[in-house]
Amino acid sequence: MPDRPSPTAARSTLVLSALRRLGRGARLLVLLALPAAAAAAPPLERVVLQLKHSHQFQFAGYYAALEQGYYREAGLDVRLLEGSDGNEPERAVLAGRAAYGVGSSSLLLARLAGKPLVVLGVVFQHSPYALVMRQSGGEPDIQRVDGKRVMIGSLTDELTHADELLAYLKKEGIPSYRLQRVEHSYRPEDLVSGKVDAQSIYVTNEPDLLDRLGFPYDIYTPRAAGIDFYGDNLFTSERELADHPRRAQAFRAASMRGWQYAMAHQEEIAELILNKYSRRHDRQHLLYEARQMVPLVQPVLVEIGYMNPARWRHIADVYADLGLLPRGVNFDGFLYQGDDGNARLKWLYRVLGGVGALLALAAAVHFSLLARERRRAEETIRKGELRFRTMFEAAPMGIALIDAASGQFRDANPRCLAIAGRGEDELKAASWLAISHPDDAAAEREQMAGLNAGRVGGYKLSKRLLRPDGAVVWVDASVAAIGSAAGGHPHHLCMVEDVTEKRAAEALIWQQANFDALTELPNRRMFHDRLAHDLAKSRRDGTRVAILFIDLDHFKEVNDTLGHHQGDILLIDAARRIGACVRESDTVARLGGDEFTVILPELPAAGGLERVERIAQQIIDSLLAPFALGQEQAFVSASIGITLFPDDGVDIEDLLKHADQAMYAAKGAGRNRFSYFTPVLQVAAQNRMRLTNDLRGALKGGQLELYYQPIVHLRSGRIHKAEALIRWNHPLRGLVSPLEFIPLAEASGLIIDIGEWVFQQSLQWVARWRREHHPEFQVSINQSPLEFQREGGYRGWLGQLQARGLPGQSLVVEITEGLLLDASSAVTDKLLLLRDAGIQVALDDFGTGYSSLSYLKKFDIDYLKIDRSFTRNLAPESSDMALSDAIIVMAHKLGLRVIAEGGETEQQRALLAGAGCDYGQGYLFARPMPAAQFDAPLKAQPPAG
């Protein structure tokens, strides 16, 4: 800052001082001499902005600037053009088809290749580009991409985001020549189908598409290796800056205002995109994109548009490491520095010069009449003004004089200039509201209007100021009216104090008081506040509110075996998964430990409960997926209690107590499920009743069908057995999952009739397959505990086997370990009856329940079926492999044979065969199929050895 006023400031002070000393008549003469012409508003200037890709939330700020009228206020008529590839903006701007474009950090390469491009501002402070691969089951490892087929950028474009990712891979010791690069299709399906092994993505888009496809993936970002590029950059050409400097400045400012608005109004902009620009993606995807952009754009921490020369130097160094640029290259002129010409003020200075001349003439006339008084007062005035200016300049608080009519700055002390981040001339070219944050300026306009109308003498407020470098400054401001009471031109005296650090400290304290430090979810205090707000709104609107109380099953075992650090990682991932199942308007909170809560407000009377149950089931399903914890994997499930307002309580304490009770009811029912506080809700009961009634007619209506899945002998590759799996083709609902209708069948007793039908169908087909394919072929039939314990046991089955001339060895009965917990003699008697008849018994899902060697010793079991949770991630030297080995060895020692479920890869088959496993069952061999289709794989199998 200068130590004394600039010449412009000094002239302004003299002008004001002279006006005060003039008599009324002289002032009138001066005012009459001022020109009073109002120029008509100029027409809007037409400009084109070329986007990188098709319309999506990635360009939300430009849509907002158009919709909110920021471009019109800047005198611009802006047209947005979609792009077909990332380099189209560069080509369009250089060819003159567009004045402005959106480009990646590869603009630096273009500039240093001699292309006259200039970056106006940065939108993405961090690049969204990353590499994605299918999950391997172990800890994510970028080295897996070595030698694989990858899609990284375009193979034909000169400059793409491939540079950033290739630099990342090179730093990880994987040069580009060791990759099998394939032309990028920008289709996630190519990764899902296995056409390629890795693919470059936008982290704002493709993860959502992959999640919808149910594809498990790992994401690798260059930032993990310290390569931190900028993302989308607004740029123009040197010609545009030279020919239209003010237009460029106005376009940049309006665009950044648009971005501030868009990031603060995400749902509104998503609706705007759907209604006006593109319906290529649905609203949920647009909001996903918006949420993912927040940590990349950082609209709260960094003013949008801000760019750091040191970051660009870092990007240049990365390019130098790739051999694309020389080390220490100079890129002066590449970064926009603003317009220091002040061309708009030249006419004002000319007018001020004329006014000064008139003032001098008027002052001479007046001073000739008051020469004696002037000489006596001159020294007093000079000393007073010097004292005032000294106090004004040295004040520790920002002080500014603002024109009441226009809001333009007329004078400002050094502290005010420092707070605003502007020089004196630059500040005087702006207005008080123009340097304010758009969200704050709108609210202050009403207060300013009241001040101008004389309804108030002043006002105080806290607001944000925008600096030219993009930084945001919080200030406490006090604005008071001065001048008009004495008959002079009305002005406002504005005093500001920088409170940015204070606000940041308060925000941190508030964050710590209201949010969980581990998961960053609302804590118990914030949860209570939001619930109270939602309940109050519910009372006004007559809607319902649902509270979900979620407890993680088996979390304590994870903490005890893997340690609290790994437990914390699991909790963070669990919080993310739960949050992904709800809307943005819903609340997910962590109350402590492994307890989470969800508030679902504004539930309509019709259809509200269906939404609650859908979300609860989504949460349960999402938490069932394995949690990757370093070299280990952990499996948990969730028990959820649900309570409704006002049905189950009218205050927070009762609602939480009832939700907690419902959660324990879910645990008592077997975990991995949800339970209402009210045991039977009318709507849920009606749904279950309708489905149960439909199930009663399913047998007679021919809606049930048996599918068969081959069980393959691993050593010979031949199909020795098949498992019978029931399917229900509902006439209205389509295919109903057995997980949904089997519990209803058990609860209603229909399972007995269904089980008998399954037996009859299986008997028919096993007789045919033993006759036509192999005399020792077997069919496995699943038995629920209710079927196993029914009156009469299996004596009817034995009679039908005998009538068809089939031995008992034709069938295998599959039971679960839970059945063996029943210590009654009835279970033992039925197992002995099966053994005596030659019917074999398989213990299903072995290893996931109560696996006890005493059961295997006590009961007559023929087969152990290793659960798919062990084979799904089978790999050499893994814990799953060790457990599978142990089960196989133990079973063989006890004279049992082993069937491995869930086999999907050739590697899994080879590992199981090498461990001595007898049979395999899974998608690697065949999916379940109708009986009529089962002949084909039987005929195609290798001949018996």
PDB file of C-alpha atoms in Angstrom, residues 562-692:
ATOM      1  CA  LEU A 562      -8.731 -56.959  13.125  1.00  0.00           C
ATOM      2  CA  GLY A 563      -8.345 -54.027  15.510  1.00  0.00           C
ATOM      3  CA  HIS A 564     -10.062 -50.684  16.017  1.00  0.00           C
ATOM      4  CA  HIS A 565      -8.283 -49.021  13.098  1.00  0.00           C
ATOM      5  CA  GLN A 566      -9.789 -51.494  10.639  1.00  0.00           C
ATOM      6  CA  GLY A 567     -13.093 -51.159  12.450  1.00  0.00           C
ATOM      7  CA  ASP A 568     -12.990 -47.414  11.854  1.00  0.00           C
ATOM      8  CA  ILE A 569     -12.380 -47.993   8.133  1.00  0.00           C
ATOM      9  CA  LEU A 570     -15.411 -50.279   8.053  1.00  0.00           C
ATOM     10  CA  LEU A 571     -17.571 -47.648   9.790  1.00  0.00           C
ATOM     11  CA  ILE A 572     -16.531 -44.980   7.270  1.00  0.00           C
ATOM     12  CA  ASP A 573     -17.422 -47.261   4.355  1.00  0.00           C
ATOM     13  CA  ALA A 574     -20.690 -48.271   6.027  1.00  0.00           C
ATOM     14  CA  ALA A 575     -21.611 -44.587   6.434  1.00  0.00           C
ATOM     15  CA  ARG A 576     -20.928 -44.028   2.733  1.00  0.00           C
ATOM     16  CA  ARG A 577     -23.048 -47.008   1.708  1.00  0.00           C
ATOM     17  CA  ILE A 578     -25.975 -45.970   3.890  1.00  0.00           C
ATOM     18  CA  GLY A 579     -25.811 -42.405   2.571  1.00  0.00           C
ATOM     19  CA  ALA A 580     -25.946 -43.694  -1.007  1.00  0.00           C
ATOM     20  CA  CYS A 581     -29.314 -45.350  -0.319  1.00  0.00           C
ATOM     21  CA  VAL A 582     -31.213 -42.187   0.659  1.00  0.00           C
ATOM     22  CA  ARG A 583     -32.144 -38.845  -0.842  1.00  0.00           C
ATOM     23  CA  GLU A 584     -30.197 -35.667  -0.251  1.00  0.00           C
ATOM     24  CA  SER A 585     -33.114 -34.300   1.789  1.00  0.00           C
ATOM     25  CA  ASP A 586     -32.962 -37.289   4.170  1.00  0.00           C
ATOM     26  CA  THR A 587     -30.648 -37.350   7.180  1.00  0.00           C
ATOM     27  CA  VAL A 588     -28.093 -40.073   7.962  1.00  0.00           C
ATOM     28  CA  ALA A 589     -26.459 -39.763  11.391  1.00  0.00           C
ATOM     29  CA  ARG A 590     -24.092 -41.747  13.570  1.00  0.00           C
ATOM     30  CA  LEU A 591     -25.151 -41.910  17.212  1.00  0.00           C
ATOM     31  CA  GLY A 592     -21.985 -43.680  18.330  1.00  0.00           C
ATOM     32  CA  GLY A 593     -20.234 -47.027  18.022  1.00  0.00           C
ATOM     33  CA  ASP A 594     -21.814 -49.029  15.202  1.00  0.00           C
ATOM     34  CA  GLU A 595     -25.240 -47.380  15.538  1.00  0.00           C
ATOM     35  CA  PHE A 596     -26.586 -45.262  12.689  1.00  0.00           C
ATOM     36  CA  THR A 597     -29.928 -43.571  12.208  1.00  0.00           C
ATOM     37  CA  VAL A 598     -31.807 -42.358   9.157  1.00  0.00           C
ATOM     38  CA  ILE A 599     -34.625 -39.785   9.076  1.00  0.00           C
ATOM     39  CA  LEU A 600     -37.035 -40.100   6.146  1.00  0.00           C
ATOM     40  CA  PRO A 601     -39.310 -37.011   6.271  1.00  0.00           C
ATOM     41  CA  GLU A 602     -42.371 -35.967   4.250  1.00  0.00           C
ATOM     42  CA  LEU A 603     -43.728 -39.467   3.677  1.00  0.00           C
ATOM     43  CA  PRO A 604     -47.090 -39.332   1.884  1.00  0.00           C
ATOM     44  CA  ALA A 605     -50.048 -41.279   3.175  1.00  0.00           C
ATOM     45  CA  ALA A 606     -50.089 -43.385   0.005  1.00  0.00           C
ATOM     46  CA  GLY A 607     -46.919 -45.186  -0.983  1.00  0.00           C
ATOM     47  CA  GLY A 608     -44.846 -43.861   1.890  1.00  0.00           C
ATOM     48  CA  LEU A 609     -44.297 -47.206   3.590  1.00  0.00           C
ATOM     49  CA  GLU A 610     -43.200 -48.833   0.345  1.00  0.00           C
ATOM     50  CA  ARG A 611     -40.464 -46.225   0.081  1.00  0.00           C
ATOM     51  CA  VAL A 612     -39.387 -46.839   3.699  1.00  0.00           C
ATOM     52  CA  GLU A 613     -39.143 -50.590   3.131  1.00  0.00           C
ATOM     53  CA  ARG A 614     -37.337 -50.148  -0.171  1.00  0.00           C
ATOM     54  CA  ILE A 615     -34.684 -47.935   1.434  1.00  0.00           C
ATOM     55  CA  ALA A 616     -34.330 -50.258   4.443  1.00  0.00           C
ATOM     56  CA  GLN A 617     -33.785 -53.237   2.138  1.00  0.00           C
ATOM     57  CA  GLN A 618     -31.301 -51.262   0.014  1.00  0.00           C
ATOM     58  CA  ILE A 619     -29.299 -50.475   3.157  1.00  0.00           C
ATOM     59  CA  ILE A 620     -29.334 -54.126   4.216  1.00  0.00           C
ATOM     60  CA  ASP A 621     -28.247 -55.277   0.750  1.00  0.00           C
ATOM     61  CA  SER A 622     -25.485 -52.667   0.456  1.00  0.00           C
ATOM     62  CA  LEU A 623     -23.978 -53.635   3.821  1.00  0.00           C
ATOM     63  CA  LEU A 624     -23.873 -57.316   2.885  1.00  0.00           C
ATOM     64  CA  ALA A 625     -21.127 -56.684   0.312  1.00  0.00           C
ATOM     65  CA  PRO A 626     -17.643 -57.470   1.692  1.00  0.00           C
ATOM     66  CA  PHE A 627     -15.633 -54.650   3.286  1.00  0.00           C
ATOM     67  CA  ALA A 628     -12.038 -54.448   2.054  1.00  0.00           C
ATOM     68  CA  LEU A 629      -9.815 -53.881   5.113  1.00  0.00           C
ATOM     69  CA  GLY A 630      -6.207 -53.986   4.001  1.00  0.00           C
ATOM     70  CA  GLN A 631      -5.295 -57.558   3.177  1.00  0.00           C
ATOM     71  CA  GLU A 632      -8.461 -58.850   4.811  1.00  0.00           C
ATOM     72  CA  GLN A 633     -12.162 -58.820   4.041  1.00  0.00           C
ATOM     73  CA  ALA A 634     -14.883 -58.424   6.621  1.00  0.00           C
ATOM     74  CA  PHE A 635     -18.542 -59.332   6.370  1.00  0.00           C
ATOM     75  CA  VAL A 636     -21.254 -57.694   8.443  1.00  0.00           C
ATOM     76  CA  SER A 637     -24.983 -57.294   8.081  1.00  0.00           C
ATOM     77  CA  ALA A 638     -27.518 -54.852   9.479  1.00  0.00           C
ATOM     78  CA  SER A 639     -30.495 -55.116  11.812  1.00  0.00           C
ATOM     79  CA  ILE A 640     -32.858 -52.172  11.334  1.00  0.00           C
ATOM     80  CA  GLY A 641     -35.685 -51.017  13.572  1.00  0.00           C
ATOM     81  CA  ILE A 642     -38.302 -48.721  12.019  1.00  0.00           C
ATOM     82  CA  THR A 643     -40.671 -46.401  13.843  1.00  0.00           C
ATOM     83  CA  LEU A 644     -43.159 -43.923  12.397  1.00  0.00           C
ATOM     84  CA  PHE A 645     -44.345 -40.501  13.497  1.00  0.00           C
ATOM     85  CA  PRO A 646     -47.069 -39.920  14.595  1.00  0.00           C
ATOM     86  CA  ASP A 647     -48.138 -43.626  14.587  1.00  0.00           C
ATOM     87  CA  ASP A 648     -45.584 -44.890  17.143  1.00  0.00           C
ATOM     88  CA  GLY A 649     -44.893 -41.820  19.277  1.00  0.00           C
ATOM     89  CA  VAL A 650     -45.232 -38.043  19.461  1.00  0.00           C
ATOM     90  CA  ASP A 651     -41.860 -37.032  20.903  1.00  0.00           C
ATOM     91  CA  ILE A 652     -38.245 -37.770  20.048  1.00  0.00           C
ATOM     92  CA  GLU A 653     -37.495 -39.868  23.116  1.00  0.00           C
ATOM     93  CA  ASP A 654     -40.412 -42.257  22.528  1.00  0.00           C
ATOM     94  CA  LEU A 655     -39.655 -42.567  18.830  1.00  0.00           C
ATOM     95  CA  LEU A 656     -35.992 -43.432  19.441  1.00  0.00           C
ATOM     96  CA  LYS A 657     -36.886 -45.874  22.210  1.00  0.00           C
ATOM     97  CA  HIS A 658     -39.388 -47.626  19.961  1.00  0.00           C
ATOM     98  CA  ALA A 659     -36.948 -47.711  17.044  1.00  0.00           C
ATOM     99  CA  ASP A 660     -34.341 -49.271  19.339  1.00  0.00           C
ATOM    100  CA  GLN A 661     -36.849 -51.915  20.440  1.00  0.00           C
ATOM    101  CA  ALA A 662     -37.746 -52.674  16.826  1.00  0.00           C
ATOM    102  CA  MET A 663     -34.057 -53.046  16.002  1.00  0.00           C
ATOM    103  CA  TYR A 664     -33.640 -55.637  18.755  1.00  0.00           C
ATOM    104  CA  ALA A 665     -36.717 -57.433  17.424  1.00  0.00           C
ATOM    105  CA  ALA A 666     -34.945 -57.639  14.035  1.00  0.00           C
ATOM    106  CA  LYS A 667     -31.845 -59.066  15.739  1.00  0.00           C
ATOM    107  CA  GLY A 668     -33.946 -61.594  17.595  1.00  0.00           C
ATOM    108  CA  ALA A 669     -35.562 -62.696  14.343  1.00  0.00           C
ATOM    109  CA  GLY A 670     -32.185 -63.674  12.916  1.00  0.00           C
ATOM    110  CA  ARG A 671     -30.447 -60.376  12.003  1.00  0.00           C
ATOM    111  CA  ASN A 672     -29.926 -59.042   8.486  1.00  0.00           C
ATOM    112  CA  ARG A 673     -33.489 -57.738   8.301  1.00  0.00           C
ATOM    113  CA  PHE A 674     -35.719 -54.841   9.322  1.00  0.00           C
ATOM    114  CA  SER A 675     -38.605 -54.790  11.760  1.00  0.00           C
ATOM    115  CA  TYR A 676     -41.329 -52.247  12.511  1.00  0.00           C
ATOM    116  CA  PHE A 677     -42.046 -51.174  16.063  1.00  0.00           C
ATOM    117  CA  THR A 678     -45.692 -51.970  15.359  1.00  0.00           C
ATOM    118  CA  PRO A 679     -45.656 -55.756  14.764  1.00  0.00           C
ATOM    119  CA  VAL A 680     -48.191 -55.732  11.964  1.00  0.00           C
ATOM    120  CA  LEU A 681     -48.830 -52.643   9.867  1.00  0.00           C
ATOM    121  CA  GLN A 682     -52.011 -52.777   7.848  1.00  0.00           C
ATOM    122  CA  VAL A 683     -50.367 -52.037   4.526  1.00  0.00           C
ATOM    123  CA  ALA A 684     -47.559 -54.549   5.002  1.00  0.00           C
ATOM    124  CA  ALA A 685     -50.029 -57.171   6.200  1.00  0.00           C
ATOM    125  CA  GLN A 686     -52.214 -56.648   3.135  1.00  0.00           C
ATOM    126  CA  ASN A 687     -49.224 -57.019   0.835  1.00  0.00           C
ATOM    127  CA  ARG A 688     -48.108 -60.218   2.514  1.00  0.00           C
ATOM    128  CA  MET A 689     -51.666 -61.524   2.523  1.00  0.00           C
ATOM    129  CA  ARG A 690     -52.096 -60.840  -1.199  1.00  0.00           C
ATOM    130  CA  LEU A 691     -48.797 -62.523  -2.048  1.00  0.00           C
ATOM    131  CA  THR A 692     -49.629 -65.512   0.179  1.00  0.00           C
TER     132      THR A 692
END
